[in-house]
């Protein structure tokens, strides 16, 4: 699409007159979508409904320690789920569409909602009348090589005027993108060293059990959840050498990661008078990961074993007074204990390879206090100012050497957000925030991946990445229920986390200051005016520019692991008379570059496309079938390996691993 057509499209969208938008309920900024709005799509779960809310994309929150920093943008009955171990998608999928009273798109301050400073969120409101549902879902993937990966989910949900509960059991098998291709190594002058046929298989098996519920307790509402999950993820790579020194031979690499995790959480909420709400939360999680990897490439046998146990416990309390006609406030804090014990062993050619930090325990005690002021200083304007203070004590003990390290950190994290409603269809959202990242405890311990050909040393000298984020978002609603949102963001980062040398090995470390700039477009466009009734086009894309000084060469370059672009496209078509819906989804490819001390590695994924048909012949039965990975997307991993540091060494060889992942067919039969 050229610049002229893009401009014409933008003008057409902005000039469209708004008709049929759902009428606001409660605060004038909010939009409400009743079940009738979704009827044409025949949704089976709350997840199906939320995905249809115009201009909204689910954000599950950051995968960080603590509770406040992991805020997503979906609430259930006005509250955040008291869980970190279960994804928002899974929580919504467990709620039958028949139990949803309405979906609220919250764009302003609302009494009783746990916003956590999020400017745009969805609140799923369930019916209070007594309902009971039991759901059985049998599904599976089939692939051209004859592999069939079935799954079974059983769910039970009950609601009553005072509360309810829901539980599920899942047994599943699947596979990551598997396929065949080639691996080619070349010398610095471009001549071919060796060529091999590459075959990759990645089967996955899993099981989970979940239970959650809410009930009246001590004048308020008590919510709780518990879960147990298990996953076995394997990767098998086979190389058949056609040319080079190993021609006519084969090599293998086998990885296996077994994860067992459990969580229990509870939150009690009570109204203290007409305008004050108290919240008390307790949450505990535990995660055990066992890793095994073996390789025999080049006549050298390698073996890696890793074992880690992570533990987290959180207690949080908060008081919330909504703004109303005056100044609102929220105050509270949380205390948390986190720990990770990790052991690792690497043998190469039958001999142990020394890994610094191969047997460590890292623990952290952290306290977090916050106060938030919120109000409407002028008509159509909503302002919110937050000051958060964090103090932590971090200890690392090397169980092999007896060395003990202790570090203390303290940060102030101010945040200011402004929302201005220029009119009923236009909203401007601004955000300025001091962001403090969290250290990944696994970065303190050594690890290796034979399939990725990497050895990572642990680094006891890590500091959290800090910086300022400035963001502006302009939202315009048009036509019946169309939305276009333009977002710009700039991040000024201190202590960028990247890669540094430790004991002649590569390790995570801080490398100085950096910047990230981003421009994003989100479009939800109903196509009725183009003569395609029941059709909608959704586009979501973000372009990023990042910069940091390379610690090895001193040159400016992108921050490792930051893809310059990511995006999705989704087209849907609803045909109620046929009791059917179709969707075509495209996940645009991404590119990631990592600069290690003696290596530059780039991975590229081409777009992934799928076509799905959903048929609901009766209110109790839903059948879904889809063709996955229609383009059999190509995935590549390019490596340039040096004989010393990149600033002083010469290229030893380059390597490209490229393969096309298989297409697949998916079938799901859901009976409720």
mmCIF file with all atom_site columns, C-alpha atoms in Angstrom, residues 374-445:
data_model
loop_
_atom_site.group_PDB
_atom_site.id
_atom_site.type_symbol
_atom_site.label_atom_id
_atom_site.label_alt_id
_atom_site.label_comp_id
_atom_site.label_asym_id
_atom_site.label_entity_id
_atom_site.label_seq_id
_atom_site.pdbx_PDB_ins_code
_atom_site.Cartn_x
_atom_site.Cartn_y
_atom_site.Cartn_z
_atom_site.occupancy
_atom_site.B_iso_or_equiv
_atom_site.pdbx_formal_charge
_atom_site.auth_seq_id
_atom_site.auth_comp_id
_atom_site.auth_asym_id
_atom_site.auth_atom_id
_atom_site.pdbx_PDB_model_num
ATOM 1  C CA . UNK A 1 374 ? -6.581  10.448  41.012 1.00 0.00 ? 374 UNK A CA 1
ATOM 2  C CA . UNK A 1 375 ? -9.165  12.957  39.991 1.00 0.00 ? 375 UNK A CA 1
ATOM 3  C CA . UNK A 1 376 ? -10.754 15.017  37.241 1.00 0.00 ? 376 UNK A CA 1
ATOM 4  C CA . UNK A 1 377 ? -9.286  18.552  37.321 1.00 0.00 ? 377 UNK A CA 1
ATOM 5  C CA . UNK A 1 378 ? -11.450 19.624  34.354 1.00 0.00 ? 378 UNK A CA 1
ATOM 6  C CA . UNK A 1 379 ? -14.372 18.285  32.357 1.00 0.00 ? 379 UNK A CA 1
ATOM 7  C CA . UNK A 1 380 ? -13.234 15.447  30.124 1.00 0.00 ? 380 UNK A CA 1
ATOM 8  C CA . UNK A 1 381 ? -9.828  15.240  31.825 1.00 0.00 ? 381 UNK A CA 1
ATOM 9  C CA . UNK A 1 382 ? -8.721  12.438  34.148 1.00 0.00 ? 382 UNK A CA 1
ATOM 10 C CA . UNK A 1 383 ? -5.359  12.634  35.938 1.00 0.00 ? 383 UNK A CA 1
ATOM 11 C CA . UNK A 1 384 ? -3.562  10.047  38.035 1.00 0.00 ? 384 UNK A CA 1
ATOM 12 C CA . UNK A 1 385 ? -0.242  10.424  39.872 1.00 0.00 ? 385 UNK A CA 1
ATOM 13 C CA . UNK A 1 386 ? 1.509   7.497   41.562 1.00 0.00 ? 386 UNK A CA 1
ATOM 14 C CA . UNK A 1 387 ? 4.601   7.396   43.733 1.00 0.00 ? 387 UNK A CA 1
ATOM 15 C CA . UNK A 1 388 ? 5.986   3.963   44.476 1.00 0.00 ? 388 UNK A CA 1
ATOM 16 C CA . UNK A 1 389 ? 8.982   3.183   46.639 1.00 0.00 ? 389 UNK A CA 1
ATOM 17 C CA . UNK A 1 390 ? 10.828  -0.126  46.525 1.00 0.00 ? 390 UNK A CA 1
ATOM 18 C CA . UNK A 1 391 ? 13.565  -1.520  48.761 1.00 0.00 ? 391 UNK A CA 1
ATOM 19 C CA . UNK A 1 392 ? 15.102  -4.953  48.394 1.00 0.00 ? 392 UNK A CA 1
ATOM 20 C CA . UNK A 1 393 ? 17.868  -7.049  49.857 1.00 0.00 ? 393 UNK A CA 1
ATOM 21 C CA . UNK A 1 394 ? 19.423  -9.571  47.490 1.00 0.00 ? 394 UNK A CA 1
ATOM 22 C CA . UNK A 1 395 ? 21.694  -12.414 48.586 1.00 0.00 ? 395 UNK A CA 1
ATOM 23 C CA . UNK A 1 396 ? 23.591  -14.902 46.471 1.00 0.00 ? 396 UNK A CA 1
ATOM 24 C CA . UNK A 1 397 ? 25.334  -17.894 47.970 1.00 0.00 ? 397 UNK A CA 1
ATOM 25 C CA . UNK A 1 398 ? 27.672  -20.068 45.906 1.00 0.00 ? 398 UNK A CA 1
ATOM 26 C CA . UNK A 1 399 ? 27.209  -23.491 47.435 1.00 0.00 ? 399 UNK A CA 1
ATOM 27 C CA . UNK A 1 400 ? 30.265  -24.886 45.650 1.00 0.00 ? 400 UNK A CA 1
ATOM 28 C CA . UNK A 1 401 ? 32.817  -22.309 46.862 1.00 0.00 ? 401 UNK A CA 1
ATOM 29 C CA . UNK A 1 402 ? 31.071  -20.988 49.979 1.00 0.00 ? 402 UNK A CA 1
ATOM 30 C CA . UNK A 1 403 ? 31.207  -17.417 48.657 1.00 0.00 ? 403 UNK A CA 1
ATOM 31 C CA . UNK A 1 404 ? 28.367  -15.205 49.878 1.00 0.00 ? 404 UNK A CA 1
ATOM 32 C CA . UNK A 1 405 ? 27.290  -11.934 48.234 1.00 0.00 ? 405 UNK A CA 1
ATOM 33 C CA . UNK A 1 406 ? 24.732  -9.456  49.555 1.00 0.00 ? 406 UNK A CA 1
ATOM 34 C CA . UNK A 1 407 ? 23.399  -6.372  47.771 1.00 0.00 ? 407 UNK A CA 1
ATOM 35 C CA . UNK A 1 408 ? 20.759  -3.776  48.607 1.00 0.00 ? 408 UNK A CA 1
ATOM 36 C CA . UNK A 1 409 ? 18.678  -1.714  46.216 1.00 0.00 ? 409 UNK A CA 1
ATOM 37 C CA . UNK A 1 410 ? 16.249  1.156   46.652 1.00 0.00 ? 410 UNK A CA 1
ATOM 38 C CA . UNK A 1 411 ? 14.212  2.971   44.003 1.00 0.00 ? 411 UNK A CA 1
ATOM 39 C CA . UNK A 1 412 ? 11.514  5.628   43.726 1.00 0.00 ? 412 UNK A CA 1
ATOM 40 C CA . UNK A 1 413 ? 9.128   5.031   40.826 1.00 0.00 ? 413 UNK A CA 1
ATOM 41 C CA . UNK A 1 414 ? 6.876   8.007   39.998 1.00 0.00 ? 414 UNK A CA 1
ATOM 42 C CA . UNK A 1 415 ? 4.172   7.710   37.347 1.00 0.00 ? 415 UNK A CA 1
ATOM 43 C CA . UNK A 1 416 ? 1.801   10.268  35.823 1.00 0.00 ? 416 UNK A CA 1
ATOM 44 C CA . UNK A 1 417 ? -1.083  9.480   33.468 1.00 0.00 ? 417 UNK A CA 1
ATOM 45 C CA . UNK A 1 418 ? -3.542  11.845  31.785 1.00 0.00 ? 418 UNK A CA 1
ATOM 46 C CA . UNK A 1 419 ? -6.678  11.003  29.798 1.00 0.00 ? 419 UNK A CA 1
ATOM 47 C CA . UNK A 1 420 ? -8.531  13.660  27.841 1.00 0.00 ? 420 UNK A CA 1
ATOM 48 C CA . UNK A 1 421 ? -11.850 13.051  26.110 1.00 0.00 ? 421 UNK A CA 1
ATOM 49 C CA . UNK A 1 422 ? -11.910 15.564  23.287 1.00 0.00 ? 422 UNK A CA 1
ATOM 50 C CA . UNK A 1 423 ? -15.416 14.355  22.438 1.00 0.00 ? 423 UNK A CA 1
ATOM 51 C CA . UNK A 1 424 ? -17.452 11.164  22.765 1.00 0.00 ? 424 UNK A CA 1
ATOM 52 C CA . UNK A 1 425 ? -15.397 9.485   20.050 1.00 0.00 ? 425 UNK A CA 1
ATOM 53 C CA . UNK A 1 426 ? -11.883 10.771  20.648 1.00 0.00 ? 426 UNK A CA 1
ATOM 54 C CA . UNK A 1 427 ? -9.570  10.150  23.579 1.00 0.00 ? 427 UNK A CA 1
ATOM 55 C CA . UNK A 1 428 ? -5.942  11.122  24.175 1.00 0.00 ? 428 UNK A CA 1
ATOM 56 C CA . UNK A 1 429 ? -3.918  9.124   26.720 1.00 0.00 ? 429 UNK A CA 1
ATOM 57 C CA . UNK A 1 430 ? -0.521  10.264  28.035 1.00 0.00 ? 430 UNK A CA 1
ATOM 58 C CA . UNK A 1 431 ? 1.896   8.427   30.336 1.00 0.00 ? 431 UNK A CA 1
ATOM 59 C CA . UNK A 1 432 ? 5.230   9.304   31.938 1.00 0.00 ? 432 UNK A CA 1
ATOM 60 C CA . UNK A 1 433 ? 6.722   6.642   34.188 1.00 0.00 ? 433 UNK A CA 1
ATOM 61 C CA . UNK A 1 434 ? 9.945   5.750   35.934 1.00 0.00 ? 434 UNK A CA 1
ATOM 62 C CA . UNK A 1 435 ? 10.400  2.056   35.195 1.00 0.00 ? 435 UNK A CA 1
ATOM 63 C CA . UNK A 1 436 ? 12.580  -0.283  37.240 1.00 0.00 ? 436 UNK A CA 1
ATOM 64 C CA . UNK A 1 437 ? 13.098  -3.741  35.797 1.00 0.00 ? 437 UNK A CA 1
ATOM 65 C CA . UNK A 1 438 ? 13.573  -6.883  37.808 1.00 0.00 ? 438 UNK A CA 1
ATOM 66 C CA . UNK A 1 439 ? 16.591  -9.112  37.783 1.00 0.00 ? 439 UNK A CA 1
ATOM 67 C CA . UNK A 1 440 ? 16.031  -12.585 36.411 1.00 0.00 ? 440 UNK A CA 1
ATOM 68 C CA . UNK A 1 441 ? 17.351  -14.923 39.102 1.00 0.00 ? 441 UNK A CA 1
ATOM 69 C CA . UNK A 1 442 ? 18.382  -17.441 36.442 1.00 0.00 ? 442 UNK A CA 1
ATOM 70 C CA . UNK A 1 443 ? 20.913  -14.861 35.189 1.00 0.00 ? 443 UNK A CA 1
ATOM 71 C CA . UNK A 1 444 ? 22.872  -15.360 38.424 1.00 0.00 ? 444 UNK A CA 1
ATOM 72 C CA . UNK A 1 445 ? 23.389  -19.051 37.626 1.00 0.00 ? 445 UNK A CA 1
#
